[in-house]
Amino acid sequence: MKHSDTAKRVVRNVSFLRVAAAFVMGFCALSCAAGAASAASAGRNDLIFSINADIVAVDPAAQRDTVTGIVVSQLYDTLIHKTSSGKLEPGLATEWKIADDGLSLTFTIRNGVKFHNGDTMTAEDVAFSLNRAIKSSLTSNVSSMMAGASEVDGSHVRLDLKNQFAPVLECVAATGLSVVSKRAVEELGDDGFRKAPVGTGPYKFVSWKGGDRIIMTAFDDHWRGKPSIKDVTFLIMTDKSTAAIALQNDEIDVLYDPAFTDKKALTGLPNVTFSEIDSATLIYIISFNNKKGVFADKRLREAVAYAINRSDIVEGALEGNGSPVEMPISPTCAGFYDPSYKFYPQDVDKAKGLLKEAGHPDGITVPIRLNQSSLYTKPAEVVQAQLRKAGINVQFELMERATYLSEIYEDMNYEITLYMFSTIYDDPDYIFFGRLHSSNIGNTNYANYSNPEVDELIMKARSSNDHGERVRLYREISDAVKEDIPFIPLMTSSSTIASNSKLRGVVPSAASLFYVYDYSWAK
Amino acid sequence: MIRYIGQRLLMMIPVILGISFIIFSIMNLTKGDPARLILGEGATLEAIEAKREELGLNDAFIVRYAKYIARVAIGDFGRSYRTDAPVSEEIFSRFPTTFYIAFLGILFATLFAVPVGVISAVKQYSAIDIITTVVAMLLTSMPGFFVGMLLILSFALMLRIFPATGIGTWRHFILPSLSVASVTMANFIRMTRSTMLEVIRQDYVRTARAKGASMRRVIFTHCLRNSLLPVVTVVGINFGVQLGGTIMIEAVFAIPGLGTYMINAIRQKDIPAVMGSVIFAAIVAGIINLAVDILYAYIDPRVKSHYERFTKRGRRNAQRS
């Protein structure tokens, strides 16, 4: 009896061990089969590019964030190509003409451009792609002014606008309006297309493993010629310091948006090149609720404007990696931004005087509502210290992004807030129309600002095609902002990129545009 | 036994309904408009409204919940708001990674902790006991991501033995698994040690020794088996927790597992993705608990006799007595 019991147990133990062993071996086999990406240095024709978030799609009509834009822009081309330095060049359109009434554009389509599936691109594909993006609610931020596109003849496409819109070329150049293969979309459907996208870009899609990596390979028939680097992997690394270590270890070749805190460590390395440029897309502002609460009193808004010191905020919050912005225009908007323009100089006594005048001789205490990410709390801490000196005590009320957008954008349930946003197209219209036009109250105009004169100026400036007139109009609107202080422009942060120093062609981009096509390995 | 398993599986349904209702309520009743989050900065009000309509967000809360559960019942977890891909596809593509790391981590921890726990119980208050207690305390006080960072610094950056990030070969799994192990190990050591200490003082242990059984035999066959039950429970619970995704560790090692998926989904208010991963994690936890209960039967015959009540013969026996 006892004997057989022991025997049974032994058998059971052995079979358990066998199962466990099979498990471990199976696991090893599986993981070994997955294959590794190793980075040897000499004679390479592959590239590993790390991004800090997963993308949302490989379909341009679903693209709406920077990281997705970086990946999508390798796979597709736009009619107008925007270079890393922000210049607009002919892309899939060789030339374009704006109609005299400013309500339509006609594009001449480049001949002989091949899609990844071997088809030749036609005017039909172009019109189809534009209409697809216009219809998609996901790309409304660059296509809301467009009415529709139509094929004029075999080599011309007309884009109709709902209203005159000066920065329309910037929008046509947006990644969201890339050209896709009509046949592929129709045959595969939207779902199928997202698994096997077909564009004209220098790289062909291979695979996308959610949360892990996107793999693509060179498209040899690309219209600008074969790319220098053959295999490209976009690796998703959400932790920036981990990514910095990986770059240091040659595990990755390009690191998009490294943390400012890693800058010092990375710049000192022989195998890494770190570069930065003032970002066109990231603008920090302090906003007030102009109609409700203490800051409905203009004198208090003015007091805040006098109390802050931009250079100290850039130093304290961005470790110097940014620039003060004194005009409500992105500094990269060439011709519009005037570097000599001054908003309000720091003058704490004047701020205190204004408080007294407004009936608060002992200062005020007011909550500042913020998105809880350190992107916003860090600059807000510096602002808090500066305001305290003038007698304005702001107390932090932190919330997550979803709540923040709902409370601030929709309900305007706040007194003062500090926010950073990205300008989707690089034109003064983006900030002025979004943040100041009364039609955007309940959306991006959460300052709750409505001024019929400013509304009119904004509409006039966006529909004018005369650069000189636009410069003058935007100057006028900037003066109105300075007069009414619905919000205070603060600063812009740097756009950074770090890469293996043997890699050529990597340049920092104010608009966060990075084209692997421009890169090559040093011989 | 099979009947028992069937009953336990059926009992999971109300649990999952309850969990799903709570999470769905939290996601829907807290502030924040998913449509606005999806479309991002600069979307027009018309686009936001169109998106709300498309996602069915204008329906009443309870209608949305009923619709959701009806779809889940036929195995459709919906599409992620963020990527528009089926949630079940995204979960299944990430689960193996999380599973391997959790499994290896728990395996490392158990293989190390049980012998160490036994030794420190047998040699209570010896140098080895004190050292393991101190080490266990240290590990408990260090969060997993911090251990992960230390491991990256030493093994990836200085010694260059293992890669710092990502997944691919078996070498990629070692450091994350060790981080998981370090978090859970201390708990296992303590558990093994304290239950061992309890069992060692039992009368039958003394009897066995008095009968002339060797020390080794007494410890490994009499004591260990009797003290394993609580240890198995703790190991099982920890395994379930790790399978839900080790968010911090996945973030540190840039691993595309369930944890990172879930945390991103929560941040983006991607309701279908959150719901899908929570329900999935609940099912996995339920199955592991069940597996642990079944394992009890193999370790302890007293538990096994309890299960027999669920078989026909068992019930007959019970009636007869």
PDB file of C-alpha atoms in Angstrom, chain A residues 2 9 12 20 23-24 26-28 30-37 54-57 64-65 137-142 144 191 194-195 208-213 235-239 241-243 245-246 248-252 400-403 405-407 409-411 413 419-424 430 435 439-444, chain B residues 30-33 36-48 50-52 54 79 81-86 89-90 93-94 97 99-101 103-104 107 149 152-153 156-157 160 162-173 177 217 221 225 250-257 260 264 266-269 295 298-299 304:
ATOM      1  CA  LYS A   2       2.555   2.490   1.140  1.00  0.00           C
ATOM      2  CA  ARG A   9       4.043  10.206  -6.248  1.00  0.00           C
ATOM      3  CA  ARG A  12       3.506  12.314 -10.687  1.00  0.00           C
ATOM      4  CA  ALA A  20       7.652  22.081 -16.858  1.00  0.00           C
ATOM      5  CA  PHE A  23       7.179  24.530 -21.209  1.00  0.00           C
ATOM      6  CA  VAL A  24      10.554  26.142 -20.683  1.00  0.00           C
ATOM      7  CA  GLY A  26       8.937  25.735 -25.883  1.00  0.00           C
ATOM      8  CA  PHE A  27       9.301  29.203 -24.496  1.00  0.00           C
ATOM      9  CA  CYS A  28      12.981  29.385 -25.449  1.00  0.00           C
ATOM     10  CA  LEU A  30       9.538  30.654 -29.435  1.00  0.00           C
ATOM     11  CA  SER A  31      11.551  33.560 -28.196  1.00  0.00           C
ATOM     12  CA  CYS A  32      14.653  32.582 -30.130  1.00  0.00           C
ATOM     13  CA  ALA A  33      12.586  32.317 -33.299  1.00  0.00           C
ATOM     14  CA  ALA A  34      11.400  35.868 -32.799  1.00  0.00           C
ATOM     15  CA  GLY A  35      14.874  37.065 -33.759  1.00  0.00           C
ATOM     16  CA  ALA A  36      16.749  40.046 -32.450  1.00  0.00           C
ATOM     17  CA  ALA A  37      17.667  43.409 -33.797  1.00  0.00           C
ATOM     18  CA  ASP A  54       2.618  53.885 -30.118  1.00  0.00           C
ATOM     19  CA  ILE A  55       1.174  55.197 -33.344  1.00  0.00           C
ATOM     20  CA  VAL A  56      -2.579  55.255 -33.922  1.00  0.00           C
ATOM     21  CA  ALA A  57      -2.621  54.137 -37.551  1.00  0.00           C
ATOM     22  CA  ARG A  64      -3.647  63.102 -35.925  1.00  0.00           C
ATOM     23  CA  ASP A  65      -0.569  63.108 -33.692  1.00  0.00           C
ATOM     24  CA  SER A 137     -13.325  63.447 -38.756  1.00  0.00           C
ATOM     25  CA  LEU A 138      -9.847  62.456 -37.579  1.00  0.00           C
ATOM     26  CA  THR A 139      -8.101  64.931 -39.889  1.00  0.00           C
ATOM     27  CA  SER A 140     -10.533  67.816 -39.419  1.00  0.00           C
ATOM     28  CA  ASN A 141      -7.797  69.998 -37.944  1.00  0.00           C
ATOM     29  CA  VAL A 142      -6.119  70.321 -41.361  1.00  0.00           C
ATOM     30  CA  SER A 144     -12.029  71.624 -42.150  1.00  0.00           C
ATOM     31  CA  ASP A 191      -9.797  47.786 -42.242  1.00  0.00           C
ATOM     32  CA  ARG A 194      -4.829  49.585 -42.392  1.00  0.00           C
ATOM     33  CA  LYS A 195      -3.163  46.174 -42.357  1.00  0.00           C
ATOM     34  CA  TRP A 208       3.157  46.816 -37.130  1.00  0.00           C
ATOM     35  CA  LYS A 209       3.189  45.001 -33.811  1.00  0.00           C
ATOM     36  CA  GLY A 210       1.078  47.087 -31.449  1.00  0.00           C
ATOM     37  CA  GLY A 211       3.079  48.737 -28.678  1.00  0.00           C
ATOM     38  CA  ASP A 212       6.317  47.262 -29.987  1.00  0.00           C
ATOM     39  CA  ARG A 213       7.529  48.221 -33.459  1.00  0.00           C
ATOM     40  CA  LEU A 235      10.741  51.043 -32.075  1.00  0.00           C
ATOM     41  CA  ILE A 236       8.265  52.184 -29.436  1.00  0.00           C
ATOM     42  CA  MET A 237      10.060  53.069 -26.201  1.00  0.00           C
ATOM     43  CA  THR A 238       7.815  54.903 -23.816  1.00  0.00           C
ATOM     44  CA  ASP A 239      10.455  55.525 -21.170  1.00  0.00           C
ATOM     45  CA  SER A 241      15.674  57.481 -20.078  1.00  0.00           C
ATOM     46  CA  THR A 242      15.564  53.838 -21.162  1.00  0.00           C
ATOM     47  CA  ALA A 243      15.664  55.010 -24.771  1.00  0.00           C
ATOM     48  CA  ILE A 245      20.494  54.251 -22.571  1.00  0.00           C
ATOM     49  CA  ALA A 246      19.608  52.217 -25.664  1.00  0.00           C
ATOM     50  CA  GLN A 248      24.173  55.061 -25.782  1.00  0.00           C
ATOM     51  CA  ASN A 249      24.460  51.261 -26.154  1.00  0.00           C
ATOM     52  CA  ASP A 250      24.012  51.385 -29.968  1.00  0.00           C
ATOM     53  CA  GLU A 251      20.767  49.423 -29.631  1.00  0.00           C
ATOM     54  CA  ILE A 252      18.946  52.183 -31.490  1.00  0.00           C
ATOM     55  CA  GLU A 400      -5.776  64.145 -15.736  1.00  0.00           C
ATOM     56  CA  ARG A 401      -5.909  65.091 -19.385  1.00  0.00           C
ATOM     57  CA  ALA A 402      -9.436  63.838 -20.087  1.00  0.00           C
ATOM     58  CA  THR A 403     -10.896  65.774 -17.164  1.00  0.00           C
ATOM     59  CA  LEU A 405     -10.001  69.059 -21.544  1.00  0.00           C
ATOM     60  CA  SER A 406     -13.576  68.634 -20.427  1.00  0.00           C
ATOM     61  CA  GLU A 407     -13.362  71.170 -17.568  1.00  0.00           C
ATOM     62  CA  TYR A 409     -12.127  73.441 -23.117  1.00  0.00           C
ATOM     63  CA  GLU A 410     -15.805  72.536 -22.857  1.00  0.00           C
ATOM     64  CA  ASP A 411     -17.031  73.973 -19.579  1.00  0.00           C
ATOM     65  CA  ASN A 413     -14.775  75.997 -15.436  1.00  0.00           C
ATOM     66  CA  TYR A 419      -1.287  74.922 -21.091  1.00  0.00           C
ATOM     67  CA  MET A 420       0.978  73.849 -23.895  1.00  0.00           C
ATOM     68  CA  PHE A 421      -0.477  72.954 -27.271  1.00  0.00           C
ATOM     69  CA  SER A 422       0.889  72.078 -30.644  1.00  0.00           C
ATOM     70  CA  THR A 423       0.062  74.228 -33.617  1.00  0.00           C
ATOM     71  CA  ILE A 424      -1.139  71.908 -36.331  1.00  0.00           C
ATOM     72  CA  TYR A 430      -3.818  78.593 -36.060  1.00  0.00           C
ATOM     73  CA  ARG A 435      -7.758  80.709 -29.322  1.00  0.00           C
ATOM     74  CA  SER A 439     -16.857  80.650 -32.910  1.00  0.00           C
ATOM     75  CA  ASN A 440     -14.368  78.492 -31.028  1.00  0.00           C
ATOM     76  CA  ILE A 441     -15.769  79.194 -27.555  1.00  0.00           C
ATOM     77  CA  GLY A 442     -16.508  75.784 -26.056  1.00  0.00           C
ATOM     78  CA  ASN A 443     -13.546  74.401 -27.947  1.00  0.00           C
ATOM     79  CA  THR A 444     -10.075  75.909 -28.233  1.00  0.00           C
TER      80      THR A 444
ATOM     81  CA  THR B  30     -15.996  60.549 -14.911  1.00  0.00           C
ATOM     82  CA  LYS B  31     -15.386  63.758 -16.801  1.00  0.00           C
ATOM     83  CA  GLY B  32     -13.815  63.703 -20.219  1.00  0.00           C
ATOM     84  CA  ASP B  33     -15.120  63.315 -23.722  1.00  0.00           C
ATOM     85  CA  ARG B  36     -12.316  65.129 -28.024  1.00  0.00           C
ATOM     86  CA  LEU B  37      -9.452  62.994 -26.757  1.00  0.00           C
ATOM     87  CA  ILE B  38      -9.390  60.952 -29.954  1.00  0.00           C
ATOM     88  CA  LEU B  39      -9.431  63.946 -32.258  1.00  0.00           C
ATOM     89  CA  GLY B  40      -6.916  65.935 -30.270  1.00  0.00           C
ATOM     90  CA  GLU B  41      -5.940  69.585 -30.346  1.00  0.00           C
ATOM     91  CA  GLY B  42      -7.417  71.645 -33.124  1.00  0.00           C
ATOM     92  CA  ALA B  43     -10.375  69.461 -34.051  1.00  0.00           C
ATOM     93  CA  THR B  44     -13.472  71.396 -35.021  1.00  0.00           C
ATOM     94  CA  LEU B  45     -16.633  71.220 -32.925  1.00  0.00           C
ATOM     95  CA  GLU B  46     -18.486  69.624 -35.864  1.00  0.00           C
ATOM     96  CA  ALA B  47     -15.877  66.861 -36.105  1.00  0.00           C
ATOM     97  CA  ILE B  48     -16.125  66.201 -32.365  1.00  0.00           C
ATOM     98  CA  ALA B  50     -19.732  63.632 -35.565  1.00  0.00           C
ATOM     99  CA  LYS B  51     -17.295  61.402 -33.704  1.00  0.00           C
ATOM    100  CA  ARG B  52     -19.531  61.285 -30.623  1.00  0.00           C
ATOM    101  CA  GLU B  54     -20.277  57.571 -34.534  1.00  0.00           C
ATOM    102  CA  ARG B  79     -12.799  48.438 -31.430  1.00  0.00           C
ATOM    103  CA  TYR B  81     -11.144  54.267 -29.927  1.00  0.00           C
ATOM    104  CA  ARG B  82      -7.519  55.137 -30.494  1.00  0.00           C
ATOM    105  CA  THR B  83      -6.475  52.762 -33.262  1.00  0.00           C
ATOM    106  CA  ASP B  84      -9.847  51.506 -34.513  1.00  0.00           C
ATOM    107  CA  ALA B  85      -8.461  47.951 -34.377  1.00  0.00           C
ATOM    108  CA  PRO B  86     -10.408  45.119 -32.678  1.00  0.00           C
ATOM    109  CA  GLU B  89      -6.693  41.318 -31.484  1.00  0.00           C
ATOM    110  CA  GLU B  90      -4.611  43.870 -29.609  1.00  0.00           C
ATOM    111  CA  SER B  93      -0.980  40.075 -29.543  1.00  0.00           C
ATOM    112  CA  ARG B  94       0.331  41.463 -26.244  1.00  0.00           C
ATOM    113  CA  THR B  97       4.839  38.761 -23.781  1.00  0.00           C
ATOM    114  CA  PHE B  99       2.706  35.841 -19.812  1.00  0.00           C
ATOM    115  CA  TYR B 100       6.344  34.884 -20.416  1.00  0.00           C
ATOM    116  CA  ILE B 101       7.648  37.629 -18.170  1.00  0.00           C
ATOM    117  CA  PHE B 103       5.765  33.106 -15.683  1.00  0.00           C
ATOM    118  CA  LEU B 104       9.551  33.370 -15.707  1.00  0.00           C
ATOM    119  CA  LEU B 107       9.361  30.702 -11.582  1.00  0.00           C
ATOM    120  CA  MET B 149      16.650  50.391 -13.488  1.00  0.00           C
ATOM    121  CA  ILE B 152      19.658  47.844 -16.640  1.00  0.00           C
ATOM    122  CA  LEU B 153      22.481  49.934 -15.236  1.00  0.00           C
ATOM    123  CA  ALA B 156      22.976  46.180 -19.722  1.00  0.00           C
ATOM    124  CA  LEU B 157      25.046  49.308 -19.428  1.00  0.00           C
ATOM    125  CA  ARG B 160      26.640  44.504 -21.395  1.00  0.00           C
ATOM    126  CA  PHE B 162      21.737  41.536 -21.480  1.00  0.00           C
ATOM    127  CA  PRO B 163      19.932  44.062 -23.696  1.00  0.00           C
ATOM    128  CA  ALA B 164      18.352  46.990 -21.886  1.00  0.00           C
ATOM    129  CA  THR B 165      15.033  47.107 -23.653  1.00  0.00           C
ATOM    130  CA  GLY B 166      12.534  45.530 -25.971  1.00  0.00           C
ATOM    131  CA  ILE B 167      11.644  41.946 -26.666  1.00  0.00           C
ATOM    132  CA  GLY B 168      13.061  39.507 -29.170  1.00  0.00           C
ATOM    133  CA  THR B 169      15.393  36.783 -27.957  1.00  0.00           C
ATOM    134  CA  TRP B 170      15.293  34.942 -24.645  1.00  0.00           C
ATOM    135  CA  ARG B 171      17.960  37.342 -23.378  1.00  0.00           C
ATOM    136  CA  HIS B 172      15.460  40.183 -23.505  1.00  0.00           C
ATOM    137  CA  PHE B 173      13.272  38.388 -20.992  1.00  0.00           C
ATOM    138  CA  SER B 177      11.686  38.607 -15.227  1.00  0.00           C
ATOM    139  CA  ARG B 217      13.092  13.216   5.191  1.00  0.00           C
ATOM    140  CA  THR B 221       8.206  15.027   3.070  1.00  0.00           C
ATOM    141  CA  ARG B 225       4.288  19.431   1.885  1.00  0.00           C
ATOM    142  CA  GLU B 250       6.961  47.072 -18.830  1.00  0.00           C
ATOM    143  CA  ALA B 251       7.491  50.809 -19.091  1.00  0.00           C
ATOM    144  CA  VAL B 252      11.092  50.650 -17.860  1.00  0.00           C
ATOM    145  CA  PHE B 253      12.060  47.856 -20.248  1.00  0.00           C
ATOM    146  CA  ALA B 254       9.971  49.215 -23.140  1.00  0.00           C
ATOM    147  CA  ILE B 255       7.991  45.999 -23.353  1.00  0.00           C
ATOM    148  CA  PRO B 256       4.743  45.967 -25.310  1.00  0.00           C
ATOM    149  CA  GLY B 257       2.679  44.012 -22.798  1.00  0.00           C
ATOM    150  CA  THR B 260       1.352  49.371 -21.037  1.00  0.00           C
ATOM    151  CA  ASN B 264      -2.335  53.992 -22.278  1.00  0.00           C
ATOM    152  CA  ILE B 266      -6.890  54.598 -19.418  1.00  0.00           C
ATOM    153  CA  ARG B 267      -5.017  57.790 -20.206  1.00  0.00           C
ATOM    154  CA  GLN B 268      -6.709  58.102 -23.579  1.00  0.00           C
ATOM    155  CA  LYS B 269     -10.094  57.185 -22.146  1.00  0.00           C
ATOM    156  CA  LEU B 295      -3.501  22.196  -7.076  1.00  0.00           C
ATOM    157  CA  TYR B 298      -2.873  17.323  -5.215  1.00  0.00           C
ATOM    158  CA  ILE B 299      -0.873  18.709  -2.347  1.00  0.00           C
ATOM    159  CA  LYS B 304      -9.225  16.417  -2.214  1.00  0.00           C
TER     160      LYS B 304
END
